[in-house]
Coordinates of C-alpha atoms in Angstrom, one line a residue:
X1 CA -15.6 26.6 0.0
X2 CA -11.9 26.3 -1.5
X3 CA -9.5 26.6 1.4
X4 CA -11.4 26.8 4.4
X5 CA -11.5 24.4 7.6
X6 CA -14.0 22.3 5.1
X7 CA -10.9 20.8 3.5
X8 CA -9.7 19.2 6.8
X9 CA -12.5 17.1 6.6
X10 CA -11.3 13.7 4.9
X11 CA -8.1 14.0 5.7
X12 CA -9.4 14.3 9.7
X13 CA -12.1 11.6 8.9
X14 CA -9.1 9.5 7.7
X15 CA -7.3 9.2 10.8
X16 CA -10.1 9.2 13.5
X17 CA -11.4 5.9 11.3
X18 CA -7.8 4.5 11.3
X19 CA -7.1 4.8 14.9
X20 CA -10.6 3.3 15.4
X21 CA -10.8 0.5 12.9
X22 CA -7.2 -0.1 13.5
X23 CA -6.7 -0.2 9.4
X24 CA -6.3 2.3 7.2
X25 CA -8.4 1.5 4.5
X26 CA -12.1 2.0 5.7
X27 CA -10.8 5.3 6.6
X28 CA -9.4 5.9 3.2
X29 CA -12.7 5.3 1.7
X30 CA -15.0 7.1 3.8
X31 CA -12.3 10.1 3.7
X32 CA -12.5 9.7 0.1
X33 CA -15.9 9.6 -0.6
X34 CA -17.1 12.5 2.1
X35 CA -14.8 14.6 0.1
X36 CA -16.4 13.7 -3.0
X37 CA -20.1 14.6 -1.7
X38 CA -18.5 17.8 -0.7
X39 CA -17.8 18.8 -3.8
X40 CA -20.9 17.1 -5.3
X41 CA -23.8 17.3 -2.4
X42 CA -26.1 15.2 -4.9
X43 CA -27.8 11.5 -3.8
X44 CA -25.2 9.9 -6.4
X45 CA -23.3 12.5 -7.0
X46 CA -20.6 11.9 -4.4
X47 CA -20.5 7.8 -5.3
X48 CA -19.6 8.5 -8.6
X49 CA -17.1 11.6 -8.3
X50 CA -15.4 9.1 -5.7
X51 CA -15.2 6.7 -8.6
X52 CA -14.1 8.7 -11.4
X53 CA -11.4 10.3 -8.8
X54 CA -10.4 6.4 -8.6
X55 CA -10.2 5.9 -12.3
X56 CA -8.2 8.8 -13.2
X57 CA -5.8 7.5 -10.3
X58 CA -5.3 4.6 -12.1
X59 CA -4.6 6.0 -15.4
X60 CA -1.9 8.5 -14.6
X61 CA 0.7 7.4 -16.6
X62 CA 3.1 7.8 -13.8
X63 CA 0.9 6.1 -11.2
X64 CA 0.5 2.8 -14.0
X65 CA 4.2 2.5 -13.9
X66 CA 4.2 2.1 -10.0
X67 CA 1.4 -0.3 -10.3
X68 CA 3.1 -2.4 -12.8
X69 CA 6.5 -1.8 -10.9
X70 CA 5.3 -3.5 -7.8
X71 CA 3.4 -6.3 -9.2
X72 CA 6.6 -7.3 -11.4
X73 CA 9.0 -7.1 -8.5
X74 CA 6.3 -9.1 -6.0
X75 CA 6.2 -11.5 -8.7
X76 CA 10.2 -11.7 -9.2
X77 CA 10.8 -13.0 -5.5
X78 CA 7.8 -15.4 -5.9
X79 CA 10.3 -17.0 -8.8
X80 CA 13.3 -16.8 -6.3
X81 CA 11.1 -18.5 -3.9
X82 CA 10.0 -21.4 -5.6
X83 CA 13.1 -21.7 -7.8
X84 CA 15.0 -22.4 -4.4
X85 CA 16.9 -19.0 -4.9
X86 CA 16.5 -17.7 -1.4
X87 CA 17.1 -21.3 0.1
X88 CA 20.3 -21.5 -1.9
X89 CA 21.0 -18.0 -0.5
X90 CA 20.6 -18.5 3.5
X91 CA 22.2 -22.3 3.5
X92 CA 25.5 -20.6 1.6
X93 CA 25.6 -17.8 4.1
X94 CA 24.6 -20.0 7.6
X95 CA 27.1 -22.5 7.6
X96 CA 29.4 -21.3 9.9
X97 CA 27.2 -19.9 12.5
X98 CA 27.9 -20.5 15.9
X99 CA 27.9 -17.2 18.0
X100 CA 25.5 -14.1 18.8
X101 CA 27.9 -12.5 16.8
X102 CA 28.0 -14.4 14.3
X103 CA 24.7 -14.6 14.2
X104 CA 24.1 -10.7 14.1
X105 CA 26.6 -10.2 11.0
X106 CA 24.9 -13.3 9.5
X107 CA 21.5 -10.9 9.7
X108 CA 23.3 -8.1 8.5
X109 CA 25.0 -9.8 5.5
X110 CA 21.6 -11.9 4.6
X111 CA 20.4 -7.7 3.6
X112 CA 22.5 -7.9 0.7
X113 CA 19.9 -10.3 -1.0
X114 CA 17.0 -9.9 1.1
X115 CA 16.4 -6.0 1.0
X116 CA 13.7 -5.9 -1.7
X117 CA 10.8 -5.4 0.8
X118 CA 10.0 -6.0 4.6
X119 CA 7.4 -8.8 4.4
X120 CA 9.9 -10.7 1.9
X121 CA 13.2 -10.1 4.1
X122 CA 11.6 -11.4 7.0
X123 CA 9.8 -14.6 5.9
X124 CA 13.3 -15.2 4.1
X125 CA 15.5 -14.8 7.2
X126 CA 13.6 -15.7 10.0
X127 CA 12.7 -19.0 9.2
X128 CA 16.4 -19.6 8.9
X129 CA 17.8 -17.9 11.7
X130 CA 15.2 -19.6 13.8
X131 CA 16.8 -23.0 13.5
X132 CA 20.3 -21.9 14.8
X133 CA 18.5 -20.6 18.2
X134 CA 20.2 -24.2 19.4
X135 CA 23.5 -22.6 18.7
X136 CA 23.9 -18.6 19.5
X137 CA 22.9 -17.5 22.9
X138 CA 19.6 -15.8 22.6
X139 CA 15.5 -15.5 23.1
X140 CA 13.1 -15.6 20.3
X141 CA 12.0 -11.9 21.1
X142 CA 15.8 -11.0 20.7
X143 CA 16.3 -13.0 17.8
X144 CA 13.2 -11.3 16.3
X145 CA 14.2 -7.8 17.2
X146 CA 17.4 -8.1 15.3
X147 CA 16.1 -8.7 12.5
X148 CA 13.5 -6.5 12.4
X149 CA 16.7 -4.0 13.0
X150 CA 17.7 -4.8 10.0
X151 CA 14.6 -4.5 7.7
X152 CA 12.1 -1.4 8.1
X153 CA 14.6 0.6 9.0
X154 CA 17.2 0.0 6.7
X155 CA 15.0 -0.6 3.8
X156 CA 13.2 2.8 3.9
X157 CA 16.9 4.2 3.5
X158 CA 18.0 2.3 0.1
X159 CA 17.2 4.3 -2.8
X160 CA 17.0 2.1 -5.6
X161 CA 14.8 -1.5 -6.0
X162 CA 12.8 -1.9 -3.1
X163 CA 9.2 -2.2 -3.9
X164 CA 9.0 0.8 -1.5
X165 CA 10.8 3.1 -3.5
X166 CA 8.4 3.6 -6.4
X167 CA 6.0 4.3 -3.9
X168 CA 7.9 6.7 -1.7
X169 CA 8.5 8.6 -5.4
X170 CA 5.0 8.6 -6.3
X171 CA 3.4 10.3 -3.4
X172 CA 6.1 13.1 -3.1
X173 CA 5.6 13.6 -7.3
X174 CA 2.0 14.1 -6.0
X175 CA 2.4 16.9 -3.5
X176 CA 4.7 18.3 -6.4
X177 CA 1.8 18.3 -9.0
X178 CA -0.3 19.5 -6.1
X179 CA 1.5 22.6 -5.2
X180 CA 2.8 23.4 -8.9
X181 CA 6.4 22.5 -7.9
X182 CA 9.4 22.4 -10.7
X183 CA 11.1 19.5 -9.1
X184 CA 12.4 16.0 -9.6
X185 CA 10.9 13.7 -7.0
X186 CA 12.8 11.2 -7.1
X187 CA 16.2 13.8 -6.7
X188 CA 13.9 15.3 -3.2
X189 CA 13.7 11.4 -1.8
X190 CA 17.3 11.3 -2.4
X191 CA 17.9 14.7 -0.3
X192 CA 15.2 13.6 2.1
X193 CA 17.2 9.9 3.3
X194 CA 19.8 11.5 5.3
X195 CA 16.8 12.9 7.0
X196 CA 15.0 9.5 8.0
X197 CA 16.6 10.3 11.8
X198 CA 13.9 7.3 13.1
X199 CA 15.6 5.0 10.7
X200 CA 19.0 5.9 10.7
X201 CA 18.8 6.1 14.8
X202 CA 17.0 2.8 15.2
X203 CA 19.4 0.9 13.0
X204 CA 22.3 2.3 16.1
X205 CA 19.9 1.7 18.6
X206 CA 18.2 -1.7 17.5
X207 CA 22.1 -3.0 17.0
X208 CA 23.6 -1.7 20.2
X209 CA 20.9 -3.2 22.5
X210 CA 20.9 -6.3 20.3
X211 CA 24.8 -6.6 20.6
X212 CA 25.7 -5.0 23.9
X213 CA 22.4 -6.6 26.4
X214 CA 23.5 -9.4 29.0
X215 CA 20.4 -11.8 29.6
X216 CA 20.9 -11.7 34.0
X217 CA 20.0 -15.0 33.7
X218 CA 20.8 -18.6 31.7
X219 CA 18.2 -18.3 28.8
X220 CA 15.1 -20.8 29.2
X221 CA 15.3 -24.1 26.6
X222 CA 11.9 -23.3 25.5
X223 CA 13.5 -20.1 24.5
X224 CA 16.0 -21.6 22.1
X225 CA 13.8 -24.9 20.7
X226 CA 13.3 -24.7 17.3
X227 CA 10.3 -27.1 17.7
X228 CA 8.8 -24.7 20.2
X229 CA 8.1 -22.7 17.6
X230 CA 4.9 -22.3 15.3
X231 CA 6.2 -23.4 11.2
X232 CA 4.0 -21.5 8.8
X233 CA 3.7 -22.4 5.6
X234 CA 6.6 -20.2 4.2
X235 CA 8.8 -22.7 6.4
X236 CA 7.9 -25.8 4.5
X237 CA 10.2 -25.4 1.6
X238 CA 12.3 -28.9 2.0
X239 CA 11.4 -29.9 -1.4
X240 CA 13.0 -26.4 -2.9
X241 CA 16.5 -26.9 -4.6
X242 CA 18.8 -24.9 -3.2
X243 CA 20.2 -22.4 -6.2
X244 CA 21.7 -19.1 -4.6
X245 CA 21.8 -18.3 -8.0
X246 CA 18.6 -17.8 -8.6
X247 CA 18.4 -14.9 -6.2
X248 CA 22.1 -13.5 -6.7
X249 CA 21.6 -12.8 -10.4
X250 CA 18.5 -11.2 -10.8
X251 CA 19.0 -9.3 -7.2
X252 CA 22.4 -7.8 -8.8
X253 CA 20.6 -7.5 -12.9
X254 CA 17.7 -5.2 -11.7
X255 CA 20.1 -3.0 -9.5
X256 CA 22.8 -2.5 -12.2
X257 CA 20.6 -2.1 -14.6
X258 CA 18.7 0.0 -13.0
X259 CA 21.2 2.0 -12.3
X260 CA 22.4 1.7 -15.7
X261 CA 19.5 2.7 -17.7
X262 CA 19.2 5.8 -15.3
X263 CA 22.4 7.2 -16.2
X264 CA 21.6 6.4 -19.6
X265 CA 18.1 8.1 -19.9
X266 CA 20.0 11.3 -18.5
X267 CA 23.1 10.7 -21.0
X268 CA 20.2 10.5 -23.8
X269 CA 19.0 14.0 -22.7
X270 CA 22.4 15.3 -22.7
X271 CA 23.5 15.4 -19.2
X272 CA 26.8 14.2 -18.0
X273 CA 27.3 12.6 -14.6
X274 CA 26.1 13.0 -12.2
X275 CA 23.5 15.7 -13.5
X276 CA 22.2 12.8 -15.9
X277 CA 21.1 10.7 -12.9
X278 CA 18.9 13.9 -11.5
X279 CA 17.8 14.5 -14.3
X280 CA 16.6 10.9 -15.7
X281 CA 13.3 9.1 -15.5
X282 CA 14.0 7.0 -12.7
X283 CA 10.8 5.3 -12.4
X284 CA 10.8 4.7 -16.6
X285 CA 14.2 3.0 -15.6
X286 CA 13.1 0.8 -12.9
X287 CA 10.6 -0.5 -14.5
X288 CA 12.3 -1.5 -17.3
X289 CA 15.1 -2.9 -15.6
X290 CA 12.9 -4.8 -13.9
X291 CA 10.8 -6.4 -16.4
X292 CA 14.3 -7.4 -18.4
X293 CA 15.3 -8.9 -15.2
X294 CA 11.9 -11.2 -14.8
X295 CA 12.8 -11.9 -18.4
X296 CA 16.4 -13.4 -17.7
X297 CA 14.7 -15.1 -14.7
X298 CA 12.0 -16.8 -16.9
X299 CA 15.0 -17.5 -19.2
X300 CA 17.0 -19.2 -16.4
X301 CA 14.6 -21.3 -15.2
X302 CA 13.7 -22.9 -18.9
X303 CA 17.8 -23.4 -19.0
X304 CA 17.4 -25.2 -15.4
X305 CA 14.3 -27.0 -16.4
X306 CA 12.3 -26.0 -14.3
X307 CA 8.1 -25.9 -14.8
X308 CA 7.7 -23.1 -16.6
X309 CA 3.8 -23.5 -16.1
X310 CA 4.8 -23.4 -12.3
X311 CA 7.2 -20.5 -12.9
X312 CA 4.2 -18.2 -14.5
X313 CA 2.1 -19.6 -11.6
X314 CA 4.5 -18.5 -8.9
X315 CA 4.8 -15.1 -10.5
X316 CA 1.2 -14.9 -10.8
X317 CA 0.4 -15.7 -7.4
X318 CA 3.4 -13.2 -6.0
X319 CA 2.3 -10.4 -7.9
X320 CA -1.4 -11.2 -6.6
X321 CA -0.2 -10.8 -3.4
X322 CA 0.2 -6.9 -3.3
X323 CA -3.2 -6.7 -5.0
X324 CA -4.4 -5.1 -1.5
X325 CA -1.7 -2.5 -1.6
X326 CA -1.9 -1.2 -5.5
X327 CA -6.1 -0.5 -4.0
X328 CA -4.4 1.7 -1.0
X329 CA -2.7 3.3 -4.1
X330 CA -5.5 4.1 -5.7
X331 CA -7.3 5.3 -3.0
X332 CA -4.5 7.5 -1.4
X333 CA -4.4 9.3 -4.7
X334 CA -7.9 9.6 -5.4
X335 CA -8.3 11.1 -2.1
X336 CA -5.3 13.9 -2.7
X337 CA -6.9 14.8 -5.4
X338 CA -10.0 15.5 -4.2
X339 CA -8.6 17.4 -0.8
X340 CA -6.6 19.3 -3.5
X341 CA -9.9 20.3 -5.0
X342 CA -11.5 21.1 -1.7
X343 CA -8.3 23.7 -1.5
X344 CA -6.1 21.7 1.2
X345 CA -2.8 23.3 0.3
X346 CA -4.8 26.9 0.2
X347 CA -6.3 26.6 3.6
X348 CA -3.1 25.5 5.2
X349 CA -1.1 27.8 3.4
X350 CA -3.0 30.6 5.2
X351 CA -3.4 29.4 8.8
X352 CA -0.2 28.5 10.1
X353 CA 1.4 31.1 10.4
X354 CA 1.2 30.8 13.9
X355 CA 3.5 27.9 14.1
X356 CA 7.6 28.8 14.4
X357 CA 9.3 27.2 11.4
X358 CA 11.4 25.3 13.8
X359 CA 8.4 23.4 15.1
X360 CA 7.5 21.9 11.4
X361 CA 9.7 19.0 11.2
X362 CA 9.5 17.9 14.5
X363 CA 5.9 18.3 15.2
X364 CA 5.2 16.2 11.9
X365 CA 7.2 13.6 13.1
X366 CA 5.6 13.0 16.2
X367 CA 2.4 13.5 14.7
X368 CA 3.0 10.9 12.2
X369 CA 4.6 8.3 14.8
X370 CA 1.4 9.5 17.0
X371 CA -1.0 8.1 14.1
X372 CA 1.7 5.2 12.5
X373 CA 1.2 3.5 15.8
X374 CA -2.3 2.9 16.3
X375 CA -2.5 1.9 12.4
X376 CA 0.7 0.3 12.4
X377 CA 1.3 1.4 8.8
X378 CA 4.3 2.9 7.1
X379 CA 2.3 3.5 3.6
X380 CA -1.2 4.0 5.1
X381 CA 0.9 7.0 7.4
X382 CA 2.6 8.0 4.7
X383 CA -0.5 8.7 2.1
X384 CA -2.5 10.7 5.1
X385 CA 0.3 12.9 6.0
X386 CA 2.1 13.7 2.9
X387 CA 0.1 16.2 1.4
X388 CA 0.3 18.5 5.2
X389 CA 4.0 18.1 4.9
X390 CA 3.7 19.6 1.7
X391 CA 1.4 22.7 2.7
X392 CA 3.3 22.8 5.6
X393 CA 6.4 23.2 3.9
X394 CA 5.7 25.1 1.6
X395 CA 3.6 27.8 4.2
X396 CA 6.6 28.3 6.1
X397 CA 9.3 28.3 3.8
X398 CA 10.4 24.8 5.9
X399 CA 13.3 22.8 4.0
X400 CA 11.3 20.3 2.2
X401 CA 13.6 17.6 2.5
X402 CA 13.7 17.9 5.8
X403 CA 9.7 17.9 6.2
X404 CA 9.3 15.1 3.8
X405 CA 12.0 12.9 5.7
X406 CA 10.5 13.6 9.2
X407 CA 7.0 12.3 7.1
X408 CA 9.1 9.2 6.0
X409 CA 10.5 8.8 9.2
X410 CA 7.0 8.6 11.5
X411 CA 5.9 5.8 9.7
X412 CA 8.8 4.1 9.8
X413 CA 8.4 4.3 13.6
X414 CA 4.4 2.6 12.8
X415 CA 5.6 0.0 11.2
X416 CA 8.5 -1.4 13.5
X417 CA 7.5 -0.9 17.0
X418 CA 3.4 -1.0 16.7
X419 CA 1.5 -4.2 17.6
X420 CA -0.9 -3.9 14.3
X421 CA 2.1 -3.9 11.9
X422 CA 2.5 -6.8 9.6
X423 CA 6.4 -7.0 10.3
X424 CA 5.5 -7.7 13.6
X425 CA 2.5 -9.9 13.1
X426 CA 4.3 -11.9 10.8
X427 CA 7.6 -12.5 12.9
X428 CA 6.3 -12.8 15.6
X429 CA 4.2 -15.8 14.4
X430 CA 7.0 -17.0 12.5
X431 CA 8.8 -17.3 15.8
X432 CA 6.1 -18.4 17.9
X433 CA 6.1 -15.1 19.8
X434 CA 2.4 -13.5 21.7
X435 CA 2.6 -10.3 19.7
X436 CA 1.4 -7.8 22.0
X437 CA 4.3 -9.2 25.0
X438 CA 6.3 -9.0 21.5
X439 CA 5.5 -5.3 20.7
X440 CA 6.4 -3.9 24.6
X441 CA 9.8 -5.5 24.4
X442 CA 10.8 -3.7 21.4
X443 CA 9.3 -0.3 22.3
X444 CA 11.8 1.1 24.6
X445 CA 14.7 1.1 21.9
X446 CA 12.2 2.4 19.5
X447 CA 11.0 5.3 22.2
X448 CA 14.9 6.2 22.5
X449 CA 14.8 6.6 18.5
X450 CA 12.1 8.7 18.5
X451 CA 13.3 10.8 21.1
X452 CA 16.8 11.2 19.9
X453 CA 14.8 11.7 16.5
X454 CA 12.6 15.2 17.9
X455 CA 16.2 16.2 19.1
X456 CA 17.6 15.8 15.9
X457 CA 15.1 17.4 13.8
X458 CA 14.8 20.4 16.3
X459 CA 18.7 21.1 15.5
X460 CA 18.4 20.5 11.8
X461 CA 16.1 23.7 11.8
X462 CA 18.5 25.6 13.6
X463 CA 20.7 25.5 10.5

């Protein structure tokens, strides 16, 4: 059975569910737990491979450190939050806004502090931005493209303390293990970034046709009122104090030190720079520099006297938050494992042979941006098509950096321009925007990405 067409199967299950269900967890599950009665066809026997394949997910040593990564930092911006840290922030930095332009380097300085995660970026900025529609000459739906502009894509490019990072580490150190590589993974997600060409090209893209469009006609007043549009819940921080302190310093602790203790994890091996970086434990180092940071944040709010009962709470509730994502985890690598048992990497290793290597990258991308859409996830795309990029890659002797950027770069594409992403779902009701109308108007620029994108990764394997 090991590397035949039966290996396909959960991985294929996966996506049909996903494009169906229009989530990416049932299809997770089901993928995960056909693959388990493949390998054991008994009445219980796939139910509780599919369970142990879960448990030894979650206690990986590697894949605890991710789990405990995300919950701290989810549970650090809940403290900025309530400690009035990202109010402090936006009122320092909107004061003198009075322009489109000034409104679009507003959004583009507001990353400095806000680039931590999409969902976080976006209920920070939008809410703000919102209220000085009375003053810069745009729509909602422009407003709202801007500064999705400036988040998915831009985020999926930083290397270092996004709660994306540890996760974009962790699934390439799985196609690593997978295929008995002797590599760093978080050094090939370094070399992969300048290969995000979706990101990279919709950043140019998103900022040229936010900067450079003429509206033919005087913009509507419904299209500028503030009190036309819907307040959530993450608007009604009035009460907050206003501290830009309380984002600033732990914002710039975790990244120094992060940066910091990486170096000196290398240093302690005997590397000099830059090989200590490469060779360092980058995810013992961010999680480390991130729990000294909650520490200090904890501390700063005693000095402030704030509740620290409320504190905790906040943190609590934060971290809670990305419960539903640290599952996906699980799942995603339960289910490599057991397509790695069913002889995945063996079976594509000796079938596609057929393909010319200068196909790979761009063929994966549009593949990926094929499925990202109709799941509208960048982390549910990348988990499915990870592991191919890998066999693929490997198979034909493809640049793997290349490959695993293209991968990187599909579901980026997912997660800005589809209608079932949660950055789109969530501004758009943020700014009182129908989502589908929402969705069409952003998906020309983000066509012209993709296509420049296939152009770009067709030359890349030219070199």
């Amino acid at each position: 059975m090991e590397g035949t067409w039966i290996a396909l199967v959960p991985f294929l299950v996966v996506i049909i569910i996903a494009m169906w269900t229009k989530q990416v967890f049932p299809g997770l599950i089901l993928g995960l737990i056909i693959g388990a009665y493949i390998m054991k066809p008994t009445i219980l026997g796939g139910m509780e491979l599919s369970i142990q394949y879960i448990v030894d997910s979650l206690t990986d040593i590697n894949n605890l450190k991710i789990i405990i990564f995300l919950y701290m930092f989810s549970g650090l911006v809940g403290i900025m939050k309530a400690s009035g840290g990202i109010k402090g922030f936006v009122e320092l930095t909107s004061e003198k806004v009075n322009s489109k332009k000034e409104a679009i380097i507003l959004t583009w300085l507001s990353t400095l502090g806000t680039f931590s995660a999409p969902s976080f970026r976006i209920v920070t900025i939008a809410p703000i931005m919102k209220a000085l529609l009375t003053k810069i000459n745009m729509t909602r739906k422009e407003l709202a493209f801007m500064i999705e502009t400036s988040t998915q894509p831009v985020i999926v490019l930083i290397p270092i303390a996004t709660a994306s990072v540890g996760y974009m580490v962790s699934i390439i150190e799985m196609g690593i293990q997978n295929h008995g590589l002797n590599e760093d993974p978080y050094s090939i997600f370094i070399r992969s970034i300048p290969f995000n060409f979706f990101a990279i090209t919709m950043i140019i893209v998103g900022t040229l046709f936010v900067f450079f469009r003429h509206n033919k006609a005087d913009i509507h007043e419904d299209e500028r009122d503030p009190d036309k549009i819907t307040i959530t819940k993450d608007d009604q921080s009035q009460e907050l104090p206003a501290n830009p302190w309380n984002l600033i310093i732990p914002v710039f602790l975790v990244i120094s030190l992060t940066l910091f203790l990486t170096w000196f994890d290398g240093f302690r091996q005997g590397y000099s720079f830059p090989a200590a970086f490469i060779e360092a434990d980058v995810l013992q180092a961010m999680v480390v520099a991130l729990f000294i940071t909650v520490l200090v944040s904890f501390l700063m709010q005693i000095i402030q006297r704030h509740s620290l009962k409320n504190m905790i709470h906040e943190f609590i509730e934060a971290g809670n938050n990305l419960m539903s994502v640290i599952l996906l985890l699980a799942i995603v690598w339960a289910l490599s494992s057991v397509t790695d048992q069913l002889g995945f990497s063996t079976f594509v290793t000796n079938n596609v042979d057929w393909i010319p290597h200068s196909l790979i990258p761009p063929v994966m991308f549009l593949i990926g941006a094929f499925v990202s859409y109709f799941i509208g996830s960048s982390w549910g795309t990348w988990g499915i098509l990870m592991p191919l990029g890998f066999s693929l890659a490997q198979a034909t002797d493809a640049s793997l950096p290349l490959v695993i950027g293209a991968v990187f770069a599909s579901g980026s594409f997912g997660s800005f321009a589809s209608p079932l992403s949660d950055n789109t779902n969530t501004i758009a009701n943020i700014l009182g925007l129908d989502v589908i109308t929402y969705a069409k108007y952003k998906l020309g620029p983000a066509l012209i990405a993709v296509l420049i994108s296939v152009i770009l990764y067709g030359v890349m394997t030219l070199f």
